[in-house]
Amino acid sequence: MDFVTLLAFAAVSFVGIATPGPTVLLALTNGSRHGLRAVAGMIGAVLSDFVLIGAVAIGLGALLAASEFWFSMLKWAGAAYLAFLGIMLLRSKGTIDAALKSGAPAGATSPFSIGLKSFMVAATNPKGYLFFSAFLPQFIDPILPQATQYMLLALVFAALDFLIMFGYAFFGSQAVRFLKTSGAMWLERACGGALLALAGSLAFYRRATV
């Protein structure tokens, strides 16, 4: 794979990752609530990148594109999980507010739990599999060994994902310091509402048909 192709892939990936979505909202929330422990969420997002790209490399993306049943199963699982996270944020009783008052990261959530949430949000989203199924082959040379190319693209995408999610988490951790306690509470509520809206959009999402 030549450098120009890899650079083009990185540029397009950067735009796709940086566009606000479920993982971005989760990174913002994790940064504001957990401080440095938000790094665990970034690791979860990176692991999901390898799962999604690996699945596409072995043909799972094509299966989801062809099978209404499996697509719907994954879609509803993803929508339900996003809705669950959104409701938890809407029902939370001042975790950010408590962090502002104490100066400590909010809650007693373990790094494993933080990472698992980020992993599950991406891994249960069928849009990710369909996106990679359409996106990655544009940068794969069919003459060269494909496994090596998929691994290289996965490494580049994962590195960008980690850096961008780190930026969003850092922004969330800094923004919450400048908010009044009531404003911090509304930040938490806004992220919860946005996750619910994304869950609704995923529930109504349909496969492209030829």
mmCIF file of C-alpha atoms in Angstrom:
data_model
loop_
_atom_site.group_PDB
_atom_site.id
_atom_site.type_symbol
_atom_site.label_atom_id
_atom_site.label_comp_id
_atom_site.label_asym_id
_atom_site.label_seq_id
_atom_site.Cartn_x
_atom_site.Cartn_y
_atom_site.Cartn_z
ATOM 1 C CA MET A 1 0.000 0.000 0.000
ATOM 2 C CA ASP A 2 1.568 3.303 -1.090
ATOM 3 C CA PHE A 3 1.905 6.367 1.127
ATOM 4 C CA VAL A 4 -0.551 8.509 -0.867
ATOM 5 C CA THR A 5 -3.325 5.902 -0.471
ATOM 6 C CA LEU A 6 -2.624 5.640 3.239
ATOM 7 C CA LEU A 7 -2.661 9.434 3.603
ATOM 8 C CA ALA A 8 -5.996 9.662 1.778
ATOM 9 C CA PHE A 9 -7.414 6.968 4.051
ATOM 10 C CA ALA A 10 -6.208 8.843 7.136
ATOM 11 C CA ALA A 11 -7.725 12.127 5.953
ATOM 12 C CA VAL A 12 -11.157 10.631 5.270
ATOM 13 C CA SER A 13 -11.031 8.627 8.510
ATOM 14 C CA PHE A 14 -10.206 11.756 10.512
ATOM 15 C CA VAL A 15 -13.342 13.490 9.268
ATOM 16 C CA GLY A 16 -15.479 10.427 9.928
ATOM 17 C CA ILE A 17 -14.182 9.904 13.469
ATOM 18 C CA ALA A 18 -14.350 13.576 14.448
ATOM 19 C CA THR A 19 -17.982 13.908 13.313
ATOM 20 C CA PRO A 20 -20.159 13.863 16.458
ATOM 21 C CA GLY A 21 -21.745 10.498 17.135
ATOM 22 C CA PRO A 22 -22.308 8.032 20.007
ATOM 23 C CA THR A 23 -18.609 7.439 20.726
ATOM 24 C CA VAL A 24 -17.892 11.178 20.666
ATOM 25 C CA LEU A 25 -20.713 11.860 23.136
ATOM 26 C CA LEU A 26 -19.447 9.074 25.347
ATOM 27 C CA ALA A 27 -15.899 10.479 25.244
ATOM 28 C CA LEU A 28 -17.192 13.921 26.266
ATOM 29 C CA THR A 29 -19.222 12.436 29.097
ATOM 30 C CA ASN A 30 -16.380 10.200 30.277
ATOM 31 C CA GLY A 31 -13.974 13.125 30.290
ATOM 32 C CA SER A 32 -16.307 15.310 32.322
ATOM 33 C CA ARG A 33 -17.266 12.565 34.775
ATOM 34 C CA HIS A 34 -14.125 10.468 35.180
ATOM 35 C CA GLY A 35 -11.120 12.620 34.309
ATOM 36 C CA LEU A 36 -8.050 10.545 33.421
ATOM 37 C CA ARG A 37 -10.002 7.299 33.728
ATOM 38 C CA ALA A 38 -11.665 8.275 30.439
ATOM 39 C CA VAL A 39 -8.565 6.763 28.778
ATOM 40 C CA ALA A 40 -10.182 3.372 29.416
ATOM 41 C CA GLY A 41 -13.055 4.452 27.164
ATOM 42 C CA MET A 42 -10.599 5.293 24.394
ATOM 43 C CA ILE A 43 -9.047 1.845 24.709
ATOM 44 C CA GLY A 44 -12.520 0.330 24.404
ATOM 45 C CA ALA A 45 -13.165 2.382 21.257
ATOM 46 C CA VAL A 46 -9.849 1.279 19.762
ATOM 47 C CA LEU A 47 -10.592 -2.384 20.461
ATOM 48 C CA SER A 48 -13.957 -1.991 18.739
ATOM 49 C CA ASP A 49 -12.152 -0.610 15.674
ATOM 50 C CA PHE A 50 -10.161 -3.828 15.361
ATOM 51 C CA VAL A 51 -13.307 -5.911 15.849
ATOM 52 C CA LEU A 52 -15.262 -3.996 13.193
ATOM 53 C CA ILE A 53 -12.464 -3.968 10.637
ATOM 54 C CA GLY A 54 -11.628 -7.616 11.338
ATOM 55 C CA ALA A 55 -15.286 -8.540 10.907
ATOM 56 C CA VAL A 56 -15.429 -6.716 7.582
ATOM 57 C CA ALA A 57 -12.223 -8.434 6.459
ATOM 58 C CA ILE A 58 -13.812 -11.864 7.002
ATOM 59 C CA GLY A 59 -17.100 -10.870 5.402
ATOM 60 C CA LEU A 60 -19.441 -10.014 8.289
ATOM 61 C CA GLY A 61 -20.188 -6.610 6.805
ATOM 62 C CA ALA A 62 -21.363 -8.267 3.607
ATOM 63 C CA LEU A 63 -23.538 -10.634 5.652
ATOM 64 C CA LEU A 64 -25.245 -7.727 7.435
ATOM 65 C CA ALA A 65 -25.776 -5.980 4.112
ATOM 66 C CA ALA A 66 -27.426 -9.101 2.690
ATOM 67 C CA SER A 67 -29.357 -10.413 5.709
ATOM 68 C CA GLU A 68 -32.292 -8.417 7.044
ATOM 69 C CA PHE A 69 -32.536 -10.713 10.066
ATOM 70 C CA TRP A 70 -28.974 -10.320 11.349
ATOM 71 C CA PHE A 71 -28.935 -6.634 10.491
ATOM 72 C CA SER A 72 -32.114 -6.087 12.523
ATOM 73 C CA MET A 73 -30.794 -8.138 15.457
ATOM 74 C CA LEU A 74 -27.627 -6.040 15.703
ATOM 75 C CA LYS A 75 -29.511 -2.800 15.044
ATOM 76 C CA TRP A 76 -31.994 -3.325 17.870
ATOM 77 C CA ALA A 77 -29.262 -4.436 20.263
ATOM 78 C CA GLY A 78 -27.312 -1.258 19.480
ATOM 79 C CA ALA A 79 -30.371 0.975 19.782
ATOM 80 C CA ALA A 80 -31.342 -0.592 23.102
ATOM 81 C CA TYR A 81 -27.851 -0.126 24.521
ATOM 82 C CA LEU A 82 -27.674 3.519 23.445
ATOM 83 C CA ALA A 83 -31.115 4.129 24.944
ATOM 84 C CA PHE A 84 -30.004 2.482 28.199
ATOM 85 C CA LEU A 85 -26.926 4.739 28.431
ATOM 86 C CA GLY A 86 -29.023 7.809 27.609
ATOM 87 C CA ILE A 87 -31.601 7.004 30.287
ATOM 88 C CA MET A 88 -28.865 6.408 32.869
ATOM 89 C CA LEU A 89 -27.421 9.852 32.145
ATOM 90 C CA LEU A 90 -30.839 11.504 32.314
ATOM 91 C CA ARG A 91 -31.577 9.793 35.623
ATOM 92 C CA SER A 92 -28.149 10.387 37.177
ATOM 93 C CA LYS A 93 -28.312 12.427 40.352
ATOM 94 C CA GLY A 94 -25.575 14.951 40.092
ATOM 95 C CA THR A 95 -22.432 12.906 39.451
ATOM 96 C CA ILE A 96 -20.770 15.799 37.652
ATOM 97 C CA ASP A 97 -22.075 18.176 40.274
ATOM 98 C CA ALA A 98 -20.477 16.044 42.995
ATOM 99 C CA ALA A 99 -17.202 15.985 41.116
ATOM 100 C CA LEU A 100 -17.162 19.767 40.865
ATOM 101 C CA LYS A 101 -17.718 20.141 44.584
ATOM 102 C CA SER A 102 -15.188 17.531 45.660
ATOM 103 C CA GLY A 103 -12.587 18.092 42.956
ATOM 104 C CA ALA A 104 -12.470 14.337 42.331
ATOM 105 C CA PRO A 105 -13.660 12.226 39.408
ATOM 106 C CA ALA A 106 -17.350 11.433 39.718
ATOM 107 C CA GLY A 107 -18.645 8.044 40.679
ATOM 108 C CA ALA A 108 -16.871 4.797 41.448
ATOM 109 C CA THR A 109 -17.035 3.403 37.931
ATOM 110 C CA SER A 110 -14.134 1.072 37.181
ATOM 111 C CA PRO A 111 -11.877 1.602 34.147
ATOM 112 C CA PHE A 112 -13.077 -1.770 32.827
ATOM 113 C CA SER A 113 -16.711 -0.615 32.926
ATOM 114 C CA ILE A 114 -15.834 2.648 31.184
ATOM 115 C CA GLY A 115 -13.959 0.797 28.447
ATOM 116 C CA LEU A 116 -16.696 -1.799 28.026
ATOM 117 C CA LYS A 117 -19.337 0.893 27.484
ATOM 118 C CA SER A 118 -17.314 2.508 24.689
ATOM 119 C CA PHE A 119 -16.604 -0.886 23.124
ATOM 120 C CA MET A 120 -20.253 -1.953 23.191
ATOM 121 C CA VAL A 121 -21.515 1.331 21.716
ATOM 122 C CA ALA A 122 -19.376 0.827 18.599
ATOM 123 C CA ALA A 123 -19.530 -2.968 18.356
ATOM 124 C CA THR A 124 -23.356 -3.083 18.417
ATOM 125 C CA ASN A 125 -23.830 -0.379 15.795
ATOM 126 C CA PRO A 126 -24.565 -1.984 12.390
ATOM 127 C CA LYS A 127 -23.790 1.319 10.670
ATOM 128 C CA GLY A 128 -20.144 0.781 11.541
ATOM 129 C CA TYR A 129 -19.992 -2.586 9.789
ATOM 130 C CA LEU A 130 -21.781 -1.273 6.701
ATOM 131 C CA PHE A 131 -19.594 1.843 6.650
ATOM 132 C CA PHE A 132 -16.364 -0.134 6.776
ATOM 133 C CA SER A 133 -17.696 -2.623 4.208
ATOM 134 C CA ALA A 134 -18.191 0.225 1.726
ATOM 135 C CA PHE A 135 -15.223 2.331 2.820
ATOM 136 C CA LEU A 136 -12.258 -0.018 3.300
ATOM 137 C CA PRO A 137 -12.304 -1.821 -0.090
ATOM 138 C CA GLN A 138 -11.669 1.541 -1.789
ATOM 139 C CA PHE A 139 -8.161 1.473 -0.297
ATOM 140 C CA ILE A 140 -7.404 -2.247 -0.684
ATOM 141 C CA ASP A 141 -5.236 -3.431 -3.569
ATOM 142 C CA PRO A 142 -6.664 -6.837 -4.589
ATOM 143 C CA ILE A 143 -3.295 -7.906 -6.006
ATOM 144 C CA LEU A 144 -1.452 -7.554 -2.678
ATOM 145 C CA PRO A 145 -2.042 -9.696 0.454
ATOM 146 C CA GLN A 146 -5.303 -8.365 1.878
ATOM 147 C CA ALA A 147 -4.789 -9.368 5.522
ATOM 148 C CA THR A 148 -1.707 -7.155 5.792
ATOM 149 C CA GLN A 149 -3.536 -4.217 4.201
ATOM 150 C CA TYR A 150 -6.545 -4.556 6.507
ATOM 151 C CA MET A 151 -4.231 -4.675 9.524
ATOM 152 C CA LEU A 152 -2.403 -1.541 8.383
ATOM 153 C CA LEU A 153 -5.666 0.338 7.836
ATOM 154 C CA ALA A 154 -6.929 -0.840 11.229
ATOM 155 C CA LEU A 155 -3.791 0.466 12.952
ATOM 156 C CA VAL A 156 -4.082 3.862 11.278
ATOM 157 C CA PHE A 157 -7.792 4.155 12.032
ATOM 158 C CA ALA A 158 -7.350 3.042 15.650
ATOM 159 C CA ALA A 159 -4.509 5.533 16.238
ATOM 160 C CA LEU A 160 -6.621 8.386 14.874
ATOM 161 C CA ASP A 161 -9.618 7.227 16.888
ATOM 162 C CA PHE A 162 -7.598 7.230 20.112
ATOM 163 C CA LEU A 163 -6.182 10.707 19.499
ATOM 164 C CA ILE A 164 -9.535 12.249 18.542
ATOM 165 C CA MET A 165 -11.408 10.615 21.430
ATOM 166 C CA PHE A 166 -8.642 11.811 23.760
ATOM 167 C CA GLY A 167 -9.200 15.338 22.458
ATOM 168 C CA TYR A 168 -12.949 15.159 23.077
ATOM 169 C CA ALA A 169 -12.454 13.664 26.550
ATOM 170 C CA PHE A 170 -9.913 16.355 27.419
ATOM 171 C CA PHE A 171 -12.325 19.026 26.204
ATOM 172 C CA GLY A 172 -15.069 17.535 28.373
ATOM 173 C CA SER A 173 -12.825 17.426 31.436
ATOM 174 C CA GLN A 174 -11.796 21.054 30.960
ATOM 175 C CA ALA A 175 -15.216 22.401 29.980
ATOM 176 C CA VAL A 176 -16.839 21.061 33.119
ATOM 177 C CA ARG A 177 -14.392 23.050 35.255
ATOM 178 C CA PHE A 178 -15.736 26.312 33.851
ATOM 179 C CA LEU A 179 -19.395 25.440 34.270
ATOM 180 C CA LYS A 180 -21.472 26.238 37.288
ATOM 181 C CA THR A 181 -22.824 23.158 38.997
ATOM 182 C CA SER A 182 -26.229 23.603 37.354
ATOM 183 C CA GLY A 183 -24.542 23.978 33.970
ATOM 184 C CA ALA A 184 -22.578 20.788 34.545
ATOM 185 C CA MET A 185 -25.804 18.971 35.302
ATOM 186 C CA TRP A 186 -27.309 20.200 32.038
ATOM 187 C CA LEU A 187 -24.205 18.954 30.159
ATOM 188 C CA GLU A 188 -24.890 15.486 31.530
ATOM 189 C CA ARG A 189 -28.568 15.751 30.629
ATOM 190 C CA ALA A 190 -27.779 17.009 27.121
ATOM 191 C CA CYS A 191 -25.459 14.056 26.437
ATOM 192 C CA GLY A 192 -28.127 11.670 27.732
ATOM 193 C CA GLY A 193 -30.773 13.222 25.509
ATOM 194 C CA ALA A 194 -28.468 13.098 22.495
ATOM 195 C CA LEU A 195 -27.762 9.398 23.079
ATOM 196 C CA LEU A 196 -31.500 8.741 23.232
ATOM 197 C CA ALA A 197 -31.972 10.628 19.961
ATOM 198 C CA LEU A 198 -29.194 8.578 18.340
ATOM 199 C CA ALA A 199 -30.841 5.396 19.642
ATOM 200 C CA GLY A 200 -34.069 6.485 17.956
ATOM 201 C CA SER A 201 -32.308 7.239 14.676
ATOM 202 C CA LEU A 202 -30.617 3.832 14.766
ATOM 203 C CA ALA A 203 -33.935 2.100 15.443
ATOM 204 C CA PHE A 204 -35.370 3.650 12.243
ATOM 205 C CA TYR A 205 -32.222 3.028 10.209
ATOM 206 C CA ARG A 206 -32.710 0.770 7.195
ATOM 207 C CA ARG A 207 -30.290 -1.120 5.002
ATOM 208 C CA ALA A 208 -29.683 0.253 1.540
ATOM 209 C CA THR A 209 -31.448 -1.930 -0.987
ATOM 210 C CA VAL A 210 -30.453 -2.368 -4.596
#
